[in-house]
Coordinates of C-alpha atoms and ligand atoms in Angstrom, one line a residue:
M1 CA -1.1 -6.7 21.8
K2 CA -3.3 -9.5 20.6
K3 CA -1.9 -11.9 23.1
K4 CA -2.2 -9.4 25.9
I5 CA -5.9 -8.6 25.1
N6 CA -6.6 -12.3 24.8
A7 CA -5.0 -13.1 28.1
R8 CA -6.9 -10.4 29.9
M9 CA -10.2 -11.5 28.5
V10 CA -9.5 -15.0 29.6
L11 CA -8.5 -13.8 33.0
V12 CA -11.7 -11.8 33.4
A13 CA -13.7 -14.8 32.2
V14 CA -12.0 -17.2 34.7
L15 CA -12.5 -14.7 37.6
G16 CA -16.1 -14.3 36.5
I17 CA -16.7 -18.1 36.4
L18 CA -15.0 -18.6 39.8
A19 CA -17.0 -15.8 41.4
T20 CA -20.3 -17.0 40.0
M21 CA -19.7 -20.4 41.3
A22 CA -18.8 -19.4 44.7
L23 CA -21.8 -17.0 44.9
L24 CA -24.1 -19.6 43.6
T25 CA -23.0 -22.1 46.1
A26 CA -23.5 -19.7 48.9
V27 CA -27.0 -18.8 47.7
F28 CA -27.8 -22.3 47.2
Y29 CA -26.7 -23.4 50.6
G30 CA -28.8 -20.5 52.2
V31 CA -31.8 -21.7 50.4
F32 CA -31.1 -25.2 51.5
R33 CA -30.8 -24.2 55.2
R34 CA -33.9 -22.2 55.1
Q35 CA -35.9 -25.0 53.6
T36 CA -34.5 -27.5 56.2
M37 CA -35.5 -25.2 59.0
A38 CA -39.0 -24.6 57.6
D39 CA -39.4 -28.4 57.4
L40 CA -38.4 -28.9 61.0
R41 CA -40.8 -26.1 62.1
I42 CA -43.8 -27.9 60.3
Y43 CA -42.6 -31.1 62.1
A44 CA -42.6 -29.4 65.4
L45 CA -45.9 -27.6 64.9
L46 CA -47.5 -31.1 63.9
L47 CA -45.9 -33.0 66.8
Q48 CA -47.0 -30.3 69.4
E49 CA -50.7 -31.6 68.8
E50 CA -49.9 -35.1 69.9
S51 CA -50.2 -36.5 73.2
Q52 CA -47.3 -38.1 75.2
E53 CA -48.0 -41.6 73.9
E54 CA -48.5 -40.6 70.3
L55 CA -45.3 -38.7 70.5
M56 CA -43.3 -41.6 71.8
L57 CA -44.8 -43.9 69.1
T58 CA -43.9 -41.3 66.3
G59 CA -40.5 -40.9 68.0
S60 CA -39.8 -44.6 67.8
N61 CA -40.9 -44.6 64.2
M62 CA -38.7 -41.7 63.4
R63 CA -35.7 -43.2 64.8
E64 CA -34.6 -44.7 61.5
E65 CA -35.3 -41.4 59.7
K66 CA -32.6 -39.6 61.6
V67 CA -35.2 -37.2 63.1
R68 CA -34.6 -36.6 66.6
I69 CA -37.5 -35.7 68.9
T70 CA -36.9 -34.4 72.5
M71 CA -39.4 -33.4 75.1
L72 CA -38.2 -31.2 77.9
D73 CA -39.8 -29.9 81.0
A74 CA -40.1 -26.1 81.6
Q75 CA -36.7 -26.0 83.2
G76 CA -34.9 -27.7 80.3
G77 CA -34.6 -31.1 81.9
V78 CA -35.0 -33.9 79.3
L79 CA -38.2 -35.9 79.7
Y80 CA -37.9 -38.0 76.6
D81 CA -35.6 -38.4 73.7
N82 CA -36.1 -40.9 70.8
Q83 CA -32.4 -41.4 70.2
T84 CA -30.8 -41.5 73.6
D85 CA -31.9 -42.5 77.0
S86 CA -33.2 -39.4 78.6
A87 CA -31.8 -40.3 81.9
D88 CA -28.2 -39.8 80.6
M89 CA -28.9 -36.3 79.2
E90 CA -27.9 -33.1 80.9
N91 CA -30.2 -30.1 81.5
H92 CA -30.7 -28.3 78.1
S93 CA -31.8 -24.8 79.3
L94 CA -28.6 -23.2 78.1
R95 CA -28.9 -24.4 74.5
P96 CA -29.8 -21.3 72.4
E97 CA -32.8 -22.9 70.6
I98 CA -34.3 -24.0 74.0
R99 CA -33.6 -20.7 75.5
S100 CA -35.3 -18.8 72.8
A101 CA -38.3 -21.2 72.9
M102 CA -38.6 -20.6 76.8
E103 CA -38.5 -16.9 76.2
D104 CA -40.3 -16.3 73.0
G105 CA -42.3 -19.6 72.2
E106 CA -40.0 -20.9 69.6
G107 CA -36.3 -21.0 68.7
Q108 CA -33.9 -22.4 66.3
A109 CA -30.2 -23.2 66.0
I110 CA -27.7 -24.8 63.7
R111 CA -24.6 -26.6 65.3
R112 CA -21.8 -28.0 63.4
S113 CA -20.9 -31.6 64.3
A114 CA -17.4 -32.4 65.5
T115 CA -16.8 -34.2 62.2
L116 CA -17.3 -30.9 60.4
D117 CA -19.1 -32.4 57.3
K118 CA -22.4 -32.5 59.1
S119 CA -24.6 -29.8 60.7
T120 CA -27.5 -30.4 63.1
F121 CA -30.5 -28.2 62.7
Y122 CA -32.6 -27.7 65.7
Y123 CA -36.2 -26.3 66.1
A124 CA -37.9 -25.9 69.5
V125 CA -41.4 -24.8 70.5
R126 CA -43.0 -24.2 73.9
L127 CA -46.2 -26.1 74.5
S128 CA -49.2 -24.6 76.1
D129 CA -48.4 -26.3 79.4
G130 CA -44.8 -24.9 79.5
R131 CA -43.0 -28.1 78.3
L132 CA -40.7 -27.8 75.4
L133 CA -40.6 -29.9 72.3
R134 CA -37.5 -30.0 70.1
V135 CA -37.1 -31.5 66.7
A136 CA -33.5 -31.9 65.1
T137 CA -32.1 -33.4 62.1
E138 CA -28.6 -33.8 60.7
A139 CA -27.8 -32.3 57.3
E140 CA -24.7 -31.9 55.2
S141 CA -22.8 -28.8 56.0
I142 CA -21.8 -26.3 53.2
Y143 CA -18.3 -27.9 53.1
S144 CA -19.6 -31.4 52.3
I145 CA -22.2 -29.9 49.9
L146 CA -19.4 -28.1 48.2
G147 CA -17.3 -31.3 48.2
S148 CA -20.0 -33.3 46.6
I149 CA -20.9 -30.8 43.9
M150 CA -17.2 -30.0 43.2
P151 CA -16.7 -32.5 40.3
S152 CA -19.7 -31.1 38.5
L153 CA -18.4 -27.5 39.3
V154 CA -15.0 -28.4 37.9
W155 CA -16.7 -29.8 34.7
I156 CA -19.0 -26.8 34.2
G157 CA -16.0 -24.6 34.9
A158 CA -13.9 -26.3 32.3
V159 CA -16.6 -26.1 29.7
L160 CA -17.2 -22.4 30.4
L161 CA -13.4 -21.8 30.3
L162 CA -13.2 -23.4 27.0
L163 CA -16.0 -21.4 25.7
S164 CA -14.6 -18.2 27.0
L165 CA -11.2 -19.0 25.5
L166 CA -12.9 -19.5 22.1
L167 CA -14.9 -16.3 22.6
A168 CA -11.9 -14.3 23.7
H169 CA -10.0 -15.4 20.7
R170 CA -12.9 -14.3 18.4
L171 CA -13.5 -11.1 20.2
T172 CA -9.8 -10.1 20.1
D173 CA -9.7 -10.8 16.5
S174 CA -12.8 -8.7 15.8
L175 CA -11.4 -5.9 18.0
L176 CA -8.2 -5.8 16.3
E177 CA -9.6 -6.2 12.8
P178 CA -10.0 -2.5 12.1
V179 CA -6.5 -1.8 13.4
K180 CA -5.0 -4.5 11.1
K181 CA -7.0 -3.3 8.2
L182 CA -5.8 0.3 8.9
A183 CA -2.2 -0.8 8.9
D184 CA -2.7 -2.6 5.5
H185 CA -4.4 0.4 3.9
L186 CA -2.6 3.2 5.3
D187 CA -1.2 4.6 2.2
D188 CA -4.0 4.0 -0.4
G189 CA -6.3 6.7 1.3
E190 CA -9.1 4.1 1.4
E191 CA -11.9 5.1 3.9
I192 CA -11.8 2.6 6.7
T193 CA -14.0 2.6 9.7
Y194 CA -11.9 2.4 12.9
Y195 CA -12.3 3.4 16.5
E196 CA -12.5 7.2 16.9
E197 CA -10.1 7.0 19.8
L198 CA -7.5 6.0 17.3
E199 CA -8.0 9.1 15.2
P200 CA -5.2 11.2 16.5
F201 CA -2.8 8.2 16.3
V202 CA -3.9 7.5 12.8
Q203 CA -3.6 11.2 11.7
T204 CA 0.0 11.3 13.0
I205 CA 0.9 8.0 11.3
R206 CA -0.7 9.1 8.0
K207 CA 1.2 12.5 8.2
Q208 CA 4.5 10.8 8.9
H209 CA 3.9 8.4 6.2
W210 CA 3.1 11.0 3.7
D211 CA 6.2 13.0 4.8
I212 CA 8.3 9.9 4.3
V213 CA 6.9 9.3 0.8
E214 CA 7.2 13.0 -0.1
N215 CA 10.7 13.1 1.2
A216 CA 11.8 10.1 -0.8
R217 CA 10.2 11.6 -3.9
L218 CA 12.0 14.9 -3.4
R219 CA 15.3 13.1 -2.8
Q220 CA 14.9 11.1 -5.9
E221 CA 14.0 14.2 -7.9
F222 CA 17.0 16.0 -6.4
T223 CA 19.4 13.2 -7.3
A224 CA 18.1 13.1 -11.0
N225 CA 18.4 17.0 -11.2
V226 CA 21.9 16.9 -9.8
T227 CA 23.0 14.1 -12.3
H228 CA 21.5 16.1 -15.1
E229 CA 23.0 19.5 -14.0
L230 CA 26.5 17.9 -13.7
K231 CA 26.2 16.4 -17.2
T232 CA 26.0 19.6 -19.2
P233 CA 29.3 21.2 -18.0
L234 CA 31.1 17.8 -18.0
T235 CA 29.9 17.2 -21.6
A236 CA 31.2 20.6 -22.6
I237 CA 34.6 20.1 -20.9
S238 CA 34.9 16.7 -22.5
G239 CA 34.0 18.1 -25.9
Y240 CA 36.5 21.0 -25.7
A241 CA 39.3 18.7 -24.4
E242 CA 38.7 16.2 -27.2
L243 CA 38.9 18.9 -29.9
I244 CA 42.3 20.1 -28.4
E245 CA 43.4 16.5 -28.0
T246 CA 42.9 15.4 -31.6
G247 CA 44.7 18.6 -32.7
M248 CA 41.6 19.8 -34.5
A249 CA 41.8 23.2 -32.9
S250 CA 44.3 25.8 -34.1
G251 CA 46.2 28.1 -31.8
E252 CA 43.5 30.7 -31.3
D253 CA 40.7 28.2 -30.9
V254 CA 42.7 26.4 -28.2
I255 CA 42.6 29.6 -26.1
R256 CA 38.8 29.9 -26.7
F257 CA 38.2 26.2 -25.8
A258 CA 40.5 26.5 -22.8
G259 CA 38.1 29.4 -21.8
G260 CA 35.0 27.1 -22.3
I261 CA 36.6 24.5 -20.2
H262 CA 37.4 27.0 -17.4
Q263 CA 33.8 28.3 -17.4
S264 CA 32.3 24.9 -17.2
A265 CA 34.6 23.8 -14.6
Q266 CA 33.7 27.0 -12.6
R267 CA 30.1 26.1 -13.0
L268 CA 30.7 22.7 -11.7
L269 CA 32.4 24.0 -8.7
H270 CA 29.7 26.4 -7.9
L271 CA 27.1 23.7 -8.4
I272 CA 28.9 21.3 -6.0
N273 CA 29.4 24.0 -3.5
D274 CA 25.7 24.7 -3.4
I275 CA 24.8 21.0 -3.2
I276 CA 27.3 20.6 -0.3
R277 CA 25.8 23.6 1.4
L278 CA 22.3 22.3 1.1
S279 CA 23.1 18.9 2.4
E280 CA 24.9 20.5 5.3
L281 CA 21.8 22.6 6.0
D282 CA 19.7 19.5 5.7
S283 CA 21.7 17.3 8.1
S284 CA 23.4 19.4 10.6
R285 CA 21.1 20.4 13.4
E286 CA 23.9 21.3 15.8
E287 CA 25.1 24.5 14.1
S288 CA 24.9 27.2 16.7
M289 CA 22.0 29.6 16.2
T290 CA 22.8 31.6 19.3
E291 CA 25.1 34.4 17.9
R292 CA 24.0 38.0 18.2
V293 CA 24.5 39.4 14.8
N294 CA 24.2 43.0 13.5
L295 CA 22.3 42.3 10.3
Y296 CA 22.9 45.9 9.0
E297 CA 26.6 45.5 9.3
L298 CA 26.6 42.2 7.7
A299 CA 24.6 43.5 4.8
A300 CA 26.9 46.4 4.3
V301 CA 29.9 44.1 4.0
C302 CA 28.1 42.0 1.6
V303 CA 27.1 45.0 -0.6
E304 CA 30.7 46.2 -0.5
M305 CA 31.9 42.6 -1.6
L306 CA 29.4 42.6 -4.6
E307 CA 30.3 46.2 -5.8
V308 CA 32.6 44.7 -8.5
S309 CA 30.0 42.4 -9.8
A310 CA 27.5 45.1 -9.8
Q311 CA 29.7 47.4 -11.8
K312 CA 30.2 44.6 -14.3
H313 CA 26.4 44.3 -14.8
K314 CA 26.0 48.1 -14.7
V315 CA 23.9 48.1 -11.7
S316 CA 24.2 50.4 -8.7
L317 CA 24.0 49.3 -5.1
R318 CA 22.4 51.2 -2.2
M319 CA 22.4 50.5 1.5
E320 CA 19.7 51.8 3.8
G321 CA 18.6 51.5 7.4
G322 CA 20.6 51.2 10.6
S323 CA 22.1 48.8 13.1
C324 CA 19.8 45.9 14.0
Y325 CA 20.4 42.7 16.0
V326 CA 19.1 39.4 15.3
Q327 CA 20.0 36.0 16.9
G328 CA 21.3 33.3 14.7
N329 CA 24.2 32.0 12.7
R330 CA 26.5 34.5 11.2
L331 CA 27.7 32.3 8.3
M332 CA 24.3 31.3 7.3
L333 CA 23.0 35.0 7.3
E334 CA 26.0 36.0 5.3
E335 CA 25.1 33.3 2.7
L336 CA 21.5 34.5 2.8
L337 CA 22.5 38.0 2.1
F338 CA 24.9 37.0 -0.7
N339 CA 22.3 34.9 -2.5
L340 CA 19.6 37.6 -2.4
C341 CA 21.9 40.5 -3.5
D342 CA 23.6 38.3 -6.2
N343 CA 20.2 37.5 -7.6
A344 CA 19.1 41.2 -7.5
I345 CA 22.3 42.1 -9.5
R346 CA 22.2 39.2 -12.0
Y347 CA 18.4 39.5 -12.7
N348 CA 18.6 43.1 -13.3
V349 CA 18.8 45.5 -16.3
E350 CA 21.5 47.8 -17.4
G351 CA 21.4 50.9 -15.3
G352 CA 19.3 49.2 -12.7
L353 CA 19.3 49.6 -9.0
V354 CA 19.6 47.3 -6.0
R355 CA 18.4 48.7 -2.6
V356 CA 19.2 46.7 0.5
D357 CA 17.4 47.9 3.6
V358 CA 17.7 46.7 7.2
H359 CA 15.5 48.3 9.8
R360 CA 13.6 47.5 13.0
E361 CA 9.8 47.5 13.4
R362 CA 8.7 46.9 17.0
E363 CA 9.9 43.4 17.8
Q364 CA 10.9 42.7 14.4
V365 CA 13.9 43.2 12.2
I366 CA 13.1 43.4 8.5
L367 CA 15.6 42.8 5.7
T368 CA 14.6 44.0 2.2
V369 CA 16.4 43.3 -1.0
Q370 CA 14.8 45.2 -3.8
D371 CA 15.8 45.6 -7.4
T372 CA 14.5 47.3 -10.6
G373 CA 15.2 44.2 -12.6
I374 CA 13.3 41.8 -15.0
G375 CA 10.9 40.6 -12.3
I376 CA 9.4 37.1 -11.9
P377 CA 6.1 36.2 -13.5
Q378 CA 3.2 35.4 -11.2
E379 CA 3.1 31.8 -12.1
H380 CA 6.7 31.2 -11.3
Q381 CA 6.7 33.0 -8.0
E382 CA 5.6 30.0 -5.9
R383 CA 8.2 27.8 -7.3
I384 CA 11.5 29.7 -7.4
F385 CA 12.4 28.5 -4.0
E386 CA 12.4 24.9 -5.1
R387 CA 15.8 23.2 -5.8
F388 CA 17.0 23.7 -9.4
Y389 CA 14.0 25.8 -10.3
R390 CA 14.8 28.6 -12.8
V391 CA 12.4 30.9 -14.5
D392 CA 14.4 31.3 -17.7
K393 CA 16.7 28.3 -18.1
S394 CA 18.9 29.9 -20.8
R395 CA 19.4 33.3 -19.2
S396 CA 20.1 31.7 -15.8
K397 CA 22.6 29.3 -17.3
S398 CA 24.5 32.0 -19.1
T399 CA 24.8 33.9 -15.9
G400 CA 26.1 30.7 -14.2
G401 CA 23.0 30.1 -12.0
T402 CA 22.3 26.6 -10.6
G403 CA 18.8 27.3 -9.2
L404 CA 19.9 26.3 -5.7
G405 CA 20.5 29.8 -4.3
L406 CA 17.0 30.5 -3.2
A407 CA 16.4 26.9 -1.9
I408 CA 19.4 27.6 0.3
V409 CA 17.9 30.8 1.3
K410 CA 14.6 29.3 2.3
H411 CA 16.3 26.7 4.4
I412 CA 18.3 29.4 6.2
V413 CA 15.2 31.5 6.9
A414 CA 13.4 28.5 8.3
R415 CA 16.4 27.7 10.6
H416 CA 16.1 31.2 12.0
Q417 CA 12.3 30.9 12.4
A418 CA 12.1 33.9 10.2
Q419 CA 9.4 34.6 7.5
L420 CA 10.0 35.0 3.8
K421 CA 7.9 37.4 1.6
L422 CA 8.1 37.9 -2.1
E423 CA 6.8 40.8 -4.3
S424 CA 7.5 40.9 -7.9
S425 CA 6.2 42.1 -11.2
P426 CA 7.8 41.4 -14.6
G427 CA 9.5 44.3 -16.1
K428 CA 9.4 46.4 -12.9
G429 CA 11.5 44.4 -10.3
T430 CA 11.5 42.3 -7.4
A431 CA 11.5 42.8 -3.6
I432 CA 12.4 39.9 -1.2
R433 CA 11.6 40.6 2.5
V434 CA 12.8 38.6 5.4
V435 CA 11.3 39.1 8.8
F436 CA 13.3 38.2 11.9
M437 CA 12.5 38.4 15.5
A438 CA 14.8 41.2 16.9
A439 CA 17.5 39.9 19.3
I440 CA 17.1 41.2 22.9
Ligands
ATP501 P1 22.3 30.3 -8.0 O1 21.7 31.3 -7.2 O2 22.4 28.9 -7.4 O3 23.6 30.7 -8.7 P2 20.0 30.9 -9.6 O4 20.2 32.3 -9.3 O5 19.5 30.5 -11.0 O6 21.2 30.1 -9.3 P3 18.1 31.0 -7.4 O7 18.8 32.0 -6.7 O8 17.5 29.9 -6.7 O9 18.9 30.2 -8.7 O10 16.9 31.6 -8.3 C1 16.0 30.8 -8.8 C2 15.4 31.5 -10.0 O11 14.6 32.6 -9.7 C3 16.5 32.3 -10.9 O12 16.9 31.3 -11.9 C4 15.6 33.3 -11.6 O13 14.9 32.9 -12.6 C5 14.6 33.7 -10.5 N1 15.0 34.8 -9.7 C6 15.5 34.8 -8.5 N2 15.8 36.1 -8.0 C7 15.3 36.9 -9.0 C8 15.2 38.4 -9.0 N3 15.7 39.2 -8.1 N4 14.7 38.9 -10.1 C9 14.2 38.0 -11.1 N5 14.3 36.7 -11.0 C10 14.8 36.2 -10.0
MG502 MG1 20.8 33.0 -7.2

């Protein structure tokens, strides 16, 4: 970019210099021409006062000065010329300066000589007796003037070019300075003055930059959490196995320890499944979201599947609503329903109730999973959708939770362009609402 700006500036400077020089030469030549003609006119006016004898004397004096004096009769016949023998000269009545002088009293003309580098300036006046007096002089033409000043022009041009190169370089630097500064200080939030035209660009870059930083932080946190979560059950498994291995456990203990190993292994599997699911949701953008799914039917199947678990927790399940269609991915929606219902059962109380409702409201399909369970304290409500976040670590662990369920739910909701709403009060229960656009 710097090179480009620089090159353009130099180009503009060069064009400017050339144009200025050409224009100046033209203007200069115009002035020169006018001045020469004005001088000739004064000559002519002075000479017209002289008598024939005086004129011839002046004429012979002027011969060396390259001023040509010609006297003509009223018809354009040459009477006298100080440069050539008048007898050899043809009638001049057709020459433009003579014609004008015959008609209007004075006339002028410029004719280029055959050699090109000279022009002859003519000025003619009509005398009171009808005769015509013409004065002429040779002067350099515009081309020869141009030729003679060319070396100076080239020098001046070169100096100007050098100057403009230097200036362009400086200017480019100062133009790009804010941009460079911005690039260096993009992440430290320092206030830098830059061009307001760059504002949208900077905003986008800043946002992307922060997103990248935030993503990296989340990833790192996630990895740390996963490692930590894997460690607990593995430590337990290793401990139990060691006790059995060393023969320190008696017959009955072996069965208990094997149970412990089994539970920890189950927990590991559950955890790994959740992690795989999350990373799948994170990466795969191709999964089809175009299925037309009856959400009510899907919820009913899920409720039926969780009946055993509900009985184990002494919780009753109730299904409400009617057939409603949404567009999306069946497997994902199944998972969403399972996670919400599973939570509603596990974080419930004995004799509690779980109500699953799917109904349509105008253009929206609303899924509600409501329980009469332990509820979620206000200060945790914002965070339970984060990965690995659990309100009560010990209770969740004893029920086998990994803290990934709602993170998956949040992901699936986002992929379906739906909205997630949470209402909960401790001791009373929780209601999670997902609002979908109804499928056509
Ligand atoms: P997983 O779902 O992976 O087995 P989990 O249930 O602990 O583990 P999430 O489903 O993400 O994880 O839930 C996060 C936390 O939110 C839970 O640990 C629990 O503290 C709280 N929570 C979720 N649903 C409810 C609910 N219906 N009632 C009360 N607390 C809840
Ligand atoms: Mg859960």
